[in-house]
Coordinates of C-alpha atoms and ligand atoms in Angstrom, one line a residue:
X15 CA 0.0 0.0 0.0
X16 CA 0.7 3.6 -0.3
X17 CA 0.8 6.0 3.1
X18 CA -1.6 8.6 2.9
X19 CA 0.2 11.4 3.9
X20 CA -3.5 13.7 3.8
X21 CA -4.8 11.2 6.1
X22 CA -4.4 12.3 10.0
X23 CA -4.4 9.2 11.7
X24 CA -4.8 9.0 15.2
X25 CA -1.7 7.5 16.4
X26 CA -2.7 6.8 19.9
X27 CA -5.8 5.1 18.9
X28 CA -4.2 3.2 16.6
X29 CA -1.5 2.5 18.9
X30 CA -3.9 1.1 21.5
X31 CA -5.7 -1.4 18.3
X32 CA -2.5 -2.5 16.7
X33 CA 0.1 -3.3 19.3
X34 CA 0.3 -7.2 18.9
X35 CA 2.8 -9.4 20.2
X36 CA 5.2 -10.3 17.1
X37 CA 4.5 -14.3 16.3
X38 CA 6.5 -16.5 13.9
X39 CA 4.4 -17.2 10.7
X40 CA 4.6 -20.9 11.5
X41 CA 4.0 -20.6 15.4
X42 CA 0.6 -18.3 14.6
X43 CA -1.5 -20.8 14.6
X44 CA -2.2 -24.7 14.9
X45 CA -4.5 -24.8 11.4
X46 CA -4.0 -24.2 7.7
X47 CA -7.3 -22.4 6.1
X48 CA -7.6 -23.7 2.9
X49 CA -10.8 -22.0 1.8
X50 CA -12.9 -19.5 3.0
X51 CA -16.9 -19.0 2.0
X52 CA -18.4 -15.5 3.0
X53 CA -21.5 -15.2 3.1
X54 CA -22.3 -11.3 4.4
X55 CA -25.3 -9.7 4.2
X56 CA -25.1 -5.6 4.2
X57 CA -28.3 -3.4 4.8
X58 CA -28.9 0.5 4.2
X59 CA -31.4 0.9 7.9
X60 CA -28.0 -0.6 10.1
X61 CA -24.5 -0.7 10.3
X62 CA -24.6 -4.2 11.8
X63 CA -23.7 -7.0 9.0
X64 CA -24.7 -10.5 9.4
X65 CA -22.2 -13.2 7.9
X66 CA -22.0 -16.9 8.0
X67 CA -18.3 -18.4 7.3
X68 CA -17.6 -21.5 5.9
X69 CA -14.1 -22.2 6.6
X70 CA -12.2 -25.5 5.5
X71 CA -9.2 -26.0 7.8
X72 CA -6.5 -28.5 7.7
X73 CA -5.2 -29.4 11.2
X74 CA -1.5 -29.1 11.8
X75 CA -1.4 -30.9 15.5
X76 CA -4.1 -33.2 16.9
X77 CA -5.8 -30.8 19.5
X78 CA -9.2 -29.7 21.7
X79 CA -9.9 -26.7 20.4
X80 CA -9.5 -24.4 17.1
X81 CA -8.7 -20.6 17.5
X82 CA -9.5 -17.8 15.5
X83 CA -8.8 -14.1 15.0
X84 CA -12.5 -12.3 15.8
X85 CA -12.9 -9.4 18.1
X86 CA -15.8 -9.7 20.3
X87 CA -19.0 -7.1 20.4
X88 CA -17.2 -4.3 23.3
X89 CA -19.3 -2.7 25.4
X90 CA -20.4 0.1 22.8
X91 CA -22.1 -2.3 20.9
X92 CA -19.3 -2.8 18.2
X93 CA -17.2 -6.0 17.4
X94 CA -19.2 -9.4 16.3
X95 CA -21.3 -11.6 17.8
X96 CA -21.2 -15.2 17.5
X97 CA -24.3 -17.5 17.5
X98 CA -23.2 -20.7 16.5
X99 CA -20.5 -22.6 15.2
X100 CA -21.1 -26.3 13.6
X101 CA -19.0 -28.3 11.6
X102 CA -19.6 -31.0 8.5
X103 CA -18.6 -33.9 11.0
X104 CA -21.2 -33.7 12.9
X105 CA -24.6 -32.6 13.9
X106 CA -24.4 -30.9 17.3
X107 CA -23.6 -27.2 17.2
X108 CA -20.0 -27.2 19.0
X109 CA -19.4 -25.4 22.5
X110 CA -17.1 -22.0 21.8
X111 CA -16.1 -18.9 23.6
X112 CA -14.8 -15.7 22.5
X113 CA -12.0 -13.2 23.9
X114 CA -11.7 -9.7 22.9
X115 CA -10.7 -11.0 19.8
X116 CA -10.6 -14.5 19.6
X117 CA -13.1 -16.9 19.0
X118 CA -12.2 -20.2 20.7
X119 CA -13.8 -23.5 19.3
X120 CA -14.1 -26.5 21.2
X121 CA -13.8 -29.6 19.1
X122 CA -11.0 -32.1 19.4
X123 CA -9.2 -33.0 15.9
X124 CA -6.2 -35.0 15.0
X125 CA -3.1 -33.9 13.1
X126 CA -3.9 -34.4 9.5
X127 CA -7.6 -34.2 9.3
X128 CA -9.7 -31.4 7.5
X129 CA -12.2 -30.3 8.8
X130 CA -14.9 -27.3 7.6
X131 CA -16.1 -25.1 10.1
X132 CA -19.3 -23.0 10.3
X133 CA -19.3 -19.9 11.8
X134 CA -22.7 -17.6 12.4
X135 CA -22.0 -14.1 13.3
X136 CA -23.4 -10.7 13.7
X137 CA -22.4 -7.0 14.5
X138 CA -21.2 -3.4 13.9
X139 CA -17.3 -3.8 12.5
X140 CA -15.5 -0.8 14.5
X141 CA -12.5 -1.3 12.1
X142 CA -11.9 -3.3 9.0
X143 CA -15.3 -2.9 7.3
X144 CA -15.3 0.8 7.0
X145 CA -19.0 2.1 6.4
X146 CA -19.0 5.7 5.3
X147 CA -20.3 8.2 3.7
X148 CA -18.6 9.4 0.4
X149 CA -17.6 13.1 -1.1
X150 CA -20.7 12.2 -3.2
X151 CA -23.3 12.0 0.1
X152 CA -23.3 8.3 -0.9
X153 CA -23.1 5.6 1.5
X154 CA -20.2 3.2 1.0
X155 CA -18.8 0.0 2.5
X156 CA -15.1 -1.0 1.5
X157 CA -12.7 -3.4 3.7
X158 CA -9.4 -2.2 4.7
X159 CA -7.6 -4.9 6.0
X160 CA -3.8 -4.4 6.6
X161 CA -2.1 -5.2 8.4
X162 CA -4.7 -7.5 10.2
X163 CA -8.1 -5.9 10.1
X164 CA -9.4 -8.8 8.2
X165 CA -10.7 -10.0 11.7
X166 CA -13.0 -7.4 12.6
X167 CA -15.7 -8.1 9.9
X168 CA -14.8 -11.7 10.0
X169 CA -13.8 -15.0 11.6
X170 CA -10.0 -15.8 9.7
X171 CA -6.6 -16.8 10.7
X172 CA -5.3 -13.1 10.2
X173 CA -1.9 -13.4 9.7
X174 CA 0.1 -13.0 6.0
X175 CA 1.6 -16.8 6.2
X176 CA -1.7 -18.4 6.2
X177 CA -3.3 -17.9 2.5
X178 CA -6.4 -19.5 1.5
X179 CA -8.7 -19.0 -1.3
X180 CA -12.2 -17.4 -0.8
X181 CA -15.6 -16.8 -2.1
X182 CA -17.6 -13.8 -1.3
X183 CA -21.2 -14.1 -1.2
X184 CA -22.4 -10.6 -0.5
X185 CA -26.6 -9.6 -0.3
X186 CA -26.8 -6.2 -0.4
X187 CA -29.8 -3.4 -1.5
X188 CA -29.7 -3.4 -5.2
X189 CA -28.0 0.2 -5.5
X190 CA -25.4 -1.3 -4.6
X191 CA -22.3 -2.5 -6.9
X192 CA -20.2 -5.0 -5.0
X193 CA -16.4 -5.8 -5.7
X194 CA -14.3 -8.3 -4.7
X195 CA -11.4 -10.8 -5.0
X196 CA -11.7 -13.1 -8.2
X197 CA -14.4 -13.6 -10.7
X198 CA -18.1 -12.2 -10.4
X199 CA -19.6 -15.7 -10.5
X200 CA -23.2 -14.7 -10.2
X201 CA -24.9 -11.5 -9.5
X202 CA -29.0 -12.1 -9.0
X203 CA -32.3 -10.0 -7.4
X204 CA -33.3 -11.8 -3.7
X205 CA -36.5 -10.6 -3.2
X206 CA -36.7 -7.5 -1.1
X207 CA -35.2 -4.9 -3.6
X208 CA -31.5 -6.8 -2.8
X209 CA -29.2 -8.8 -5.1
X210 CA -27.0 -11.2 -4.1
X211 CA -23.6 -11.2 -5.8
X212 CA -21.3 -14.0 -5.6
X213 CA -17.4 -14.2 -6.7
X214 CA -14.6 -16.5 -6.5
X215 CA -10.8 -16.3 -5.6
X216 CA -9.0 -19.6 -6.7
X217 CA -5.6 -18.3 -6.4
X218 CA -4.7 -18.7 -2.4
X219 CA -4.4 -15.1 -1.2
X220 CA -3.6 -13.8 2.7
X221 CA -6.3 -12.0 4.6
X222 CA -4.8 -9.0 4.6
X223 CA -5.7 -8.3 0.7
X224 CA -9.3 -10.1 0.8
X225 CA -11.8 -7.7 0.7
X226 CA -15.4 -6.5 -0.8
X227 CA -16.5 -3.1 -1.6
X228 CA -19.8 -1.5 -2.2
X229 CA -21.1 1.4 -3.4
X230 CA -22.8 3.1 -6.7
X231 CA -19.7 2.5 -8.4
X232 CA -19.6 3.6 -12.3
X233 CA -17.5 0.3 -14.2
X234 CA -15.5 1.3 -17.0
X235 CA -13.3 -1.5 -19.4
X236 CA -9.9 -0.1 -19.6
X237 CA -8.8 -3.2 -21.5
X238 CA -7.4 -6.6 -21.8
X239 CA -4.1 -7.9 -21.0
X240 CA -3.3 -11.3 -21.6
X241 CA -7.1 -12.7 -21.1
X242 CA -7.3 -10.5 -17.9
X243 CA -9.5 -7.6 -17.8
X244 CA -9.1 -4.4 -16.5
X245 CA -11.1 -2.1 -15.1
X246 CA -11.7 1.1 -13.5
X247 CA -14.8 1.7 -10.5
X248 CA -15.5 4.8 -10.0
X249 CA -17.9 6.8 -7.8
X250 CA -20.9 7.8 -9.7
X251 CA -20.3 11.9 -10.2
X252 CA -16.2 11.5 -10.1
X253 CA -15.1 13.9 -13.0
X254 CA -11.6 12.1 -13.9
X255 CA -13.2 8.8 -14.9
X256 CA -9.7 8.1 -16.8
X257 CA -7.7 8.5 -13.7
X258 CA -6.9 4.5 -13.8
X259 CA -6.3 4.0 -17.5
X260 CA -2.6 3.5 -17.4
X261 CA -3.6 0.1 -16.1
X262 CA -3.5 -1.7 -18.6
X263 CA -0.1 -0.9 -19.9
X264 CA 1.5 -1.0 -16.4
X265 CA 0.0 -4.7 -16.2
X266 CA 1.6 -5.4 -19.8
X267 CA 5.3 -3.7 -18.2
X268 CA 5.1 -5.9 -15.3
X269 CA 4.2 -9.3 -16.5
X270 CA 7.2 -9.0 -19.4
X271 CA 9.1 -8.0 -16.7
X272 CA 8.8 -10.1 -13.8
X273 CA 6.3 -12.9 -15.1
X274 CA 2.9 -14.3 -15.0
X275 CA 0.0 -12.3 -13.3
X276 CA -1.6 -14.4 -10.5
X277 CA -5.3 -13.3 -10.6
X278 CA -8.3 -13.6 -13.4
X279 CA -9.1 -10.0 -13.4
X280 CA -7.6 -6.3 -12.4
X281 CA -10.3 -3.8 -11.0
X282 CA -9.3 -0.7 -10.4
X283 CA -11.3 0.9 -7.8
X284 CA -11.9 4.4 -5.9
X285 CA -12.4 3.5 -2.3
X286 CA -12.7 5.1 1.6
X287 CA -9.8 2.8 2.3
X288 CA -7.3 4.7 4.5
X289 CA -4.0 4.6 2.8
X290 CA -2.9 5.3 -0.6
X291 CA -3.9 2.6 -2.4
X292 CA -4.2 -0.8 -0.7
X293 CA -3.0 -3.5 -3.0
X294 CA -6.3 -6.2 -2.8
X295 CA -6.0 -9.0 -4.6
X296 CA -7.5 -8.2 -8.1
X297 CA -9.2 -5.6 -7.0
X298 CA -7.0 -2.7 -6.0
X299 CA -8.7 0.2 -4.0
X300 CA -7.2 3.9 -4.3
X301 CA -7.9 6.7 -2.3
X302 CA -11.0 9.0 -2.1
X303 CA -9.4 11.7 -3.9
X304 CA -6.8 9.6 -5.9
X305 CA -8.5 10.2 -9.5
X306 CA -7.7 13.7 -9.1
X307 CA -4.2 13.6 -7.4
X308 CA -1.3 14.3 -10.0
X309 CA 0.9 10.7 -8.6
X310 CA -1.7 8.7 -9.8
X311 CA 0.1 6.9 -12.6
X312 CA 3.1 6.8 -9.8
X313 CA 0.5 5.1 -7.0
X314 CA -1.7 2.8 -10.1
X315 CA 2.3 1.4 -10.7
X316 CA 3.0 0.8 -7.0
X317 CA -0.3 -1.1 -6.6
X318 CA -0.4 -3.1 -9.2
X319 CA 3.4 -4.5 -8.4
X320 CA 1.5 -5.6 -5.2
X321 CA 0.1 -8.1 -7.0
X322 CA 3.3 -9.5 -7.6
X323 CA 5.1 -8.6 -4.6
X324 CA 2.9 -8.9 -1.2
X325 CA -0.2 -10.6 -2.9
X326 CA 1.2 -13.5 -5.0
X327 CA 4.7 -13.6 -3.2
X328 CA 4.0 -12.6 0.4
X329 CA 6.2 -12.0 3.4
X330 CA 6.6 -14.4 5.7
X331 CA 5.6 -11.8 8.5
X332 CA 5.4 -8.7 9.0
X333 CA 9.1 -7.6 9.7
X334 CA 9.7 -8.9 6.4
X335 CA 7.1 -6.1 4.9
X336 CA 10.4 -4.5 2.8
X337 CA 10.2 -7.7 0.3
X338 CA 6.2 -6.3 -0.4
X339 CA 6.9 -2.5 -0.2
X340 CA 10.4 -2.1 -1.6
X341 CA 9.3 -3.9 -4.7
X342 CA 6.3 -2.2 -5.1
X343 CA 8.2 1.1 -5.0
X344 CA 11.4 0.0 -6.6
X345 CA 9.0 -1.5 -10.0
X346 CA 6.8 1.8 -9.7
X347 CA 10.0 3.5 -10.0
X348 CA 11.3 1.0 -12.8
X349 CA 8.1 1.7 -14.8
X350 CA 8.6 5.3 -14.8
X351 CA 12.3 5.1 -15.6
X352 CA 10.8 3.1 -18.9
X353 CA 8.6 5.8 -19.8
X354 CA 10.5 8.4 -18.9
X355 CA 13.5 7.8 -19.0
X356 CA 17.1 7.2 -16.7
X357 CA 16.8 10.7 -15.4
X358 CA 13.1 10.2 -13.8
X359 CA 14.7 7.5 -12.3
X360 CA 17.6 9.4 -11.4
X361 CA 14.8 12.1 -9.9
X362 CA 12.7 9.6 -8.0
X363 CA 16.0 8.1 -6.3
X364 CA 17.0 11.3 -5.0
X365 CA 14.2 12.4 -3.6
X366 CA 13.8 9.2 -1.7
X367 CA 17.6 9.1 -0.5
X368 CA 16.9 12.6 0.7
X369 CA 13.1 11.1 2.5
X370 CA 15.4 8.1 3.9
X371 CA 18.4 10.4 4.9
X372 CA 15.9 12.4 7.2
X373 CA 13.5 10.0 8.4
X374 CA 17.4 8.2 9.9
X375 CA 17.1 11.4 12.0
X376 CA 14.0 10.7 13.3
X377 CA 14.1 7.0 14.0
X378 CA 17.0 4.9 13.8
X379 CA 16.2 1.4 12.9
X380 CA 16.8 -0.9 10.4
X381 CA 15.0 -2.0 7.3
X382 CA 14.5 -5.4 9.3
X383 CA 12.6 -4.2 12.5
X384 CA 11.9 -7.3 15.1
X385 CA 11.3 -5.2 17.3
X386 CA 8.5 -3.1 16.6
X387 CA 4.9 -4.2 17.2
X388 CA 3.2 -1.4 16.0
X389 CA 2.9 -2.5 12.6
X390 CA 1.6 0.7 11.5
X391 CA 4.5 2.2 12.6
X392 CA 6.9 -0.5 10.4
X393 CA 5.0 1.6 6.9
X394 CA 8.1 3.7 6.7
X395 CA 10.8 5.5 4.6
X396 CA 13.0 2.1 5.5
X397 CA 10.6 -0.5 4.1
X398 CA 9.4 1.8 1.4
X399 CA 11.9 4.0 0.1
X400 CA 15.0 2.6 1.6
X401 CA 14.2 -0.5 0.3
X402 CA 13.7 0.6 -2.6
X403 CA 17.2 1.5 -2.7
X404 CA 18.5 -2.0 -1.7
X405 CA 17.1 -3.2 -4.6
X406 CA 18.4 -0.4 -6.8
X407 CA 22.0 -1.2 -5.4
X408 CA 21.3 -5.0 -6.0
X409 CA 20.6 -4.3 -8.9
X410 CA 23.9 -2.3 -10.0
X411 CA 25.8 -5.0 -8.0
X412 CA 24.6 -7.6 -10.2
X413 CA 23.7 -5.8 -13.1
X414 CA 20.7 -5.4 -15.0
X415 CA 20.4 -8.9 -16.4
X416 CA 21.1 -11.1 -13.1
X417 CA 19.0 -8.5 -11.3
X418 CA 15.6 -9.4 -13.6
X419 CA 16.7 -13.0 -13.5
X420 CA 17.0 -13.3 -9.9
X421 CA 13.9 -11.4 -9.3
X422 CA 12.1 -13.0 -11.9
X423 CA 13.1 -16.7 -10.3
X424 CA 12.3 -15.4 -6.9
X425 CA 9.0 -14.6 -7.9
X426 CA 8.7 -17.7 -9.8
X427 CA 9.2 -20.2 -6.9
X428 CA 7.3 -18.1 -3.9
X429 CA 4.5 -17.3 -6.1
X430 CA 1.1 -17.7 -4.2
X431 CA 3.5 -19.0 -1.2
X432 CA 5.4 -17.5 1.4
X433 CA 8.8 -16.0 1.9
X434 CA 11.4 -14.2 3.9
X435 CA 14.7 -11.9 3.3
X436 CA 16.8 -15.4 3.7
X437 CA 14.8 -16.8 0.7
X438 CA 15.7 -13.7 -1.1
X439 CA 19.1 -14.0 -0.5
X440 CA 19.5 -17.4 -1.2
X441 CA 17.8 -16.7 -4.6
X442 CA 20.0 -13.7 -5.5
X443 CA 23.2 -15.1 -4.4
X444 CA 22.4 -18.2 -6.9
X445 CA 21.9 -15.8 -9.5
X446 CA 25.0 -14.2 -9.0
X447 CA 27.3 -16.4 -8.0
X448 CA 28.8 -14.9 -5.0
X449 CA 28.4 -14.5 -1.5
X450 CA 26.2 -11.3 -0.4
X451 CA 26.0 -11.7 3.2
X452 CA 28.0 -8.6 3.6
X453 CA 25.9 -6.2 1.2
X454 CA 22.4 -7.7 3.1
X455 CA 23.6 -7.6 6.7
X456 CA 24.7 -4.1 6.5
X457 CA 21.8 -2.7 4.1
X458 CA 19.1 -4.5 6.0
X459 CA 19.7 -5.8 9.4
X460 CA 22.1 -2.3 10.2
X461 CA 20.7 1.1 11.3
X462 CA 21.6 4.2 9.9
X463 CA 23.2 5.1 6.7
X464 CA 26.7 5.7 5.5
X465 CA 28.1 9.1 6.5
X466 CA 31.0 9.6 3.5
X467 CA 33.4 12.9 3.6
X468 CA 35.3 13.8 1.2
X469 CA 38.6 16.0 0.7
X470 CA 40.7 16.6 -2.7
X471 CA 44.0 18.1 -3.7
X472 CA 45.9 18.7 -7.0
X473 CA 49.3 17.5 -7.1
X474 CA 51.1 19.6 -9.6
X475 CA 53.9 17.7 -9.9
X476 CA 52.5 14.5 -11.1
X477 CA 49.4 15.8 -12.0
X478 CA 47.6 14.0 -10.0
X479 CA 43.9 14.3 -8.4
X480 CA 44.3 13.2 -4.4
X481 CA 41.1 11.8 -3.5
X482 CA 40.0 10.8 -0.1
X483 CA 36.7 9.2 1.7
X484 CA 36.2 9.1 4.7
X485 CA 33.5 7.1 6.5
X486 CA 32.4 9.1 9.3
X487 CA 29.5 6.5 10.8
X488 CA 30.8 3.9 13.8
X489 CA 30.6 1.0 11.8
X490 CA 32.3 0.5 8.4
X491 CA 30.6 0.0 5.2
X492 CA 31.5 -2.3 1.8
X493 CA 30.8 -0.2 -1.0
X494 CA 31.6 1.3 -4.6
X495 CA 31.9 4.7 -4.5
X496 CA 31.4 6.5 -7.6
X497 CA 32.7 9.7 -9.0
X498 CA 33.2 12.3 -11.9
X499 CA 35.8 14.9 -12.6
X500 CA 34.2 17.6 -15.0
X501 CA 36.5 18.0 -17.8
X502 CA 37.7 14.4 -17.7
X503 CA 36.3 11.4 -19.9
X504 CA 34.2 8.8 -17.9
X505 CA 33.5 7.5 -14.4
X506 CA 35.8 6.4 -11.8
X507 CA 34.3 3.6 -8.9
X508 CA 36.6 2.7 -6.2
X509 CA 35.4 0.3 -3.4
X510 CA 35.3 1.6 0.2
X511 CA 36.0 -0.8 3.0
X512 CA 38.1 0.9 5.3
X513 CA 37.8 4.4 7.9
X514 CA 40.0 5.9 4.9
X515 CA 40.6 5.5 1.0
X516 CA 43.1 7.6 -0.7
X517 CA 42.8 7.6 -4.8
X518 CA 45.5 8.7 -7.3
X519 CA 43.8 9.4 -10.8
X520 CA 46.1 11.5 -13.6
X521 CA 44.4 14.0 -14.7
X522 CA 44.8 16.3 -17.8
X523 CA 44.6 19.7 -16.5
X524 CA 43.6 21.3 -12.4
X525 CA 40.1 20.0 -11.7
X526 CA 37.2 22.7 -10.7
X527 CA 35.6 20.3 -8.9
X528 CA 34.7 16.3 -8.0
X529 CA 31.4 15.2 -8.5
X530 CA 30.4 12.3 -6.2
X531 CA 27.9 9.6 -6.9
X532 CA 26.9 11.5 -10.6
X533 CA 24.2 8.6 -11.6
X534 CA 22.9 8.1 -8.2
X535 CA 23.7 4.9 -7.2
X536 CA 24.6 5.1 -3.2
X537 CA 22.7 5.4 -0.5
X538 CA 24.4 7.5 1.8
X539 CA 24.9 11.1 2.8
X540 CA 28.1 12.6 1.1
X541 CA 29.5 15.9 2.2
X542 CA 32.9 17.7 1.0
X543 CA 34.9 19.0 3.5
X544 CA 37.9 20.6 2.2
X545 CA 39.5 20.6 5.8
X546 CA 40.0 17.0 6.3
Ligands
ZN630 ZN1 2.7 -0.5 -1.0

């Protein structure tokens, strides 16, 4: 997703609803959802939804009970309310409790066996269901699910490793136009002025991208890539109804690029959703005012690498988040560097050195952040634009063609899976045949940035340009160090590994001046001092 910098959130809200306790993907739970069936009914007189959940689990340890993510009704009325839970074995509704937000299910299971479970639920979502009105004076419901807001509108194992496929089976009043994950299967009138629309998502997605929206939504085709369509939602009365039309050729760039697209269609839609644009599955939701905000081709790119990178290759868990959101930038920027040109790219990387150099200021922590719970808090300049500049250094490192090919494999074998930074790694240092501990450990796992100074004299009698680097941060980098001398042909690169490097280079006549880092191609903060 994209931050939202218009949006005000309330951090100490948000603090108090999303400070979880950091798990292991594998430890999060003892089942594997295989399938989810939604049935939810939405209603224009209440804010309280009714769903049923059919969800087929596969039992990873014999055990006495089954636990999901659901956050109880509070004592304002908000939160869901179960009535019953049953299951296809047998015929007795099963005994169950719920905590603030889990819903506990006693049934005893061995290891191995699948089992589907029926959940029956009511309530007012306070998060994750957003029901609002629009800029329009129309009433909207969209989800908004990330990190793991999935479980405050319905019954799920909420965490990114578990991915499942799903069907949504949504009943709403017949103004309405419901989207979703997958295919629109069925869309029929109920009775009672309300249609019931049905889709299907056969591609396993996590909860954090499965999500429905409804409102009076205008549908435009925008074109077909590859069998998929494309298309653009749009609030009845938006103006800029072509905001989203660059999707179809951004979906073209990325599958030449990085390889197959995982899901049978791409809606494009304009959405309440808090952030950005929030990457769903298929059906990607922007911002309110996002068809009128000039980024738009910029955020349309970063959402639709999602699909790719989050969606169809997720992180193992959230700490991982940089593998999702350094992509998505990194390919956004990569798409406009094609279109553009190597200097937009040259623009885009400087502007988010400069974001990453300042945000260092604020926050020291690296890219790879076990420590903080807040996952709000872990949608930063280090998993989004510093990232993005890993990958950009990767990608000089092992030049272009390695670079596509490792990404391209990488995507290739975690696609619709799971994965963390040492999968990465392994991937990469395949590719390029060589050890890159050293260039991960210190651009992901270390805080802070390299701190370079630099100092140069002419030597007249051999004609000689004195360079020398210093690296002013405690601990020592591995890095090329580009530069330019105006006047002279072509770029010099030197490799910094100690406190100090010193540099000879002939020279034709006394240099003006050295140009450091001309193509923009290191992360770090470079100052000249000629007192050194
Ligand atoms: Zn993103």
């Amino acid at each position: 997703m994209l931050m939202n910098s218009r949006i005000k959130l309330n951090r100490s809200v948000l603090s108090i609803l999303l400070v979880f306790i950091l798990g292991t993907g594998a430890a999060y739970s003892q089942v594997d959802v295989r399938h989810y069936r939604l049935n939810i009914f939405l209603s224009d007189t209440t804010d309280e939804i009714r769903g049923s959940a059919d969800i087929e689990v596969r039992h990873l340890q014999a055990s006495d009970s089954v636990v999901f993510d659901l956050t109880r009704r509070d004592h304002l009325g908000k939160g869901m309310f179960v009535s019953s839970v049953v299951t296809n074995k047998t015929k007795e509704p099963l005994r169950f409790s719920q905590t603030a937000d889990k819903l506990i299910v006693y049934s005893s299971s061995k290891r191995g066996t699948s089992v589907q479970y029926t959940i029956t639920y009511s309530g007012v979502p306070s998060d994750g269901l957003i029901i609002s009105v629009n800029q329009f004076g129309q009433r909207t419901i969209f989800a908004d699910n990330w990190p793991n807001r999935a479980h405050y509108w319905f019954p799920c194992i909420d965490h990114p490793s578990d991915k499942a496929t799903v069907d949504f089976i949504v009943r709403a009043p017949s103004h309405y136009r419901i989207i979703a994950n997958g295919i629109r299967k069925e869309e029929r009138a109920a009775g009672n002025n309300e249609t019931i629309t049905r889709y299907e998502e056969n591609t396993p997605i996590p909860t954090k991208v499965m999500v429905i929206g409804a409102a009076p939504f205008l549908v435009r085709n925008t074109g077909k890539v590859k069998g998929i369509p494309v298309s653009s939602w749009l609030f009845e009365g938006e103006k800029n109804v072509t905001a989203y039309d660059t999707a179809p050729f951004i979906l073209t760039f990325f599958i030449r690029k990085i390889g197959p697209f995982s899901y049978k269609k791409l809606a494009n839609v304009q959405s309440k959703t808090r952030f950005g644009g929030m990457e769903n599955a298929g059906a990607i939701f922007y911002f309110e005012e996002s068809p009128a905000y000039p980024g738009v081709e910029s955020l349309v790119a970063h959402e639709i690498a999602h699909q790719w990178f989050g969606d169809a290759a997720t992180e193992k868990d959230w700490s991982h988040v940089w593998l999702s959101e350094g992509f998505a930038t990194y390919l956004s920027n990569v798409y406009l560097e094609d279109k553009y040109g190597p200097d937009s790219l040259r623009r885009l990387m400087t502007q988010q050195r400069n974001k990453v150099l300042k945000f260092e200021k604020k926050r020291f922590t690296p890219i790879i952040d076990h420590v903080q719970s807040d996952y709000m808090q872990i949608l930063n300049a280090n998993s989004y634009e510093k990232a993005a500049w890993v990958l950009h250094m990767l990608r000089r490192e092992m030049g272009d063609a390695a670079f596509w090919k490792a990404t391209r494999k990488y995507y290739k074998k975690y696609r619709n899976k799971n994965a963390d930074t040492d999968d990465l790694l392994r991937i990469f240092e395949q590719v390029a045949g060589k050890d890159l501990d050293t260039f991960f450990n210190q651009w992901l796992y270390r805080a802070g940035n390299p701190k370079l100074t630099l100092n140069w004299r002419y030597r007249a009698d051999s004609k000689n340009l004195i360079l020398r680097v210093t690296q002013e941060q405690p601990e020592l980098y591995q890095l090329p160090f580009e530069f330019s001398i105006p006047g002279e042909p072509g770029l010099r690169s030197v490799l910094l590994k100690d406190r100090v490097t010193t540099v000879e280079v002939p020279v034709a006549s006394v240099p003006a001046s050295v140009i450091p880092d001309p193509n923009v191609n290191l992360m770090a903060e470079i100052k000249e001092d000629p007192q050194r």
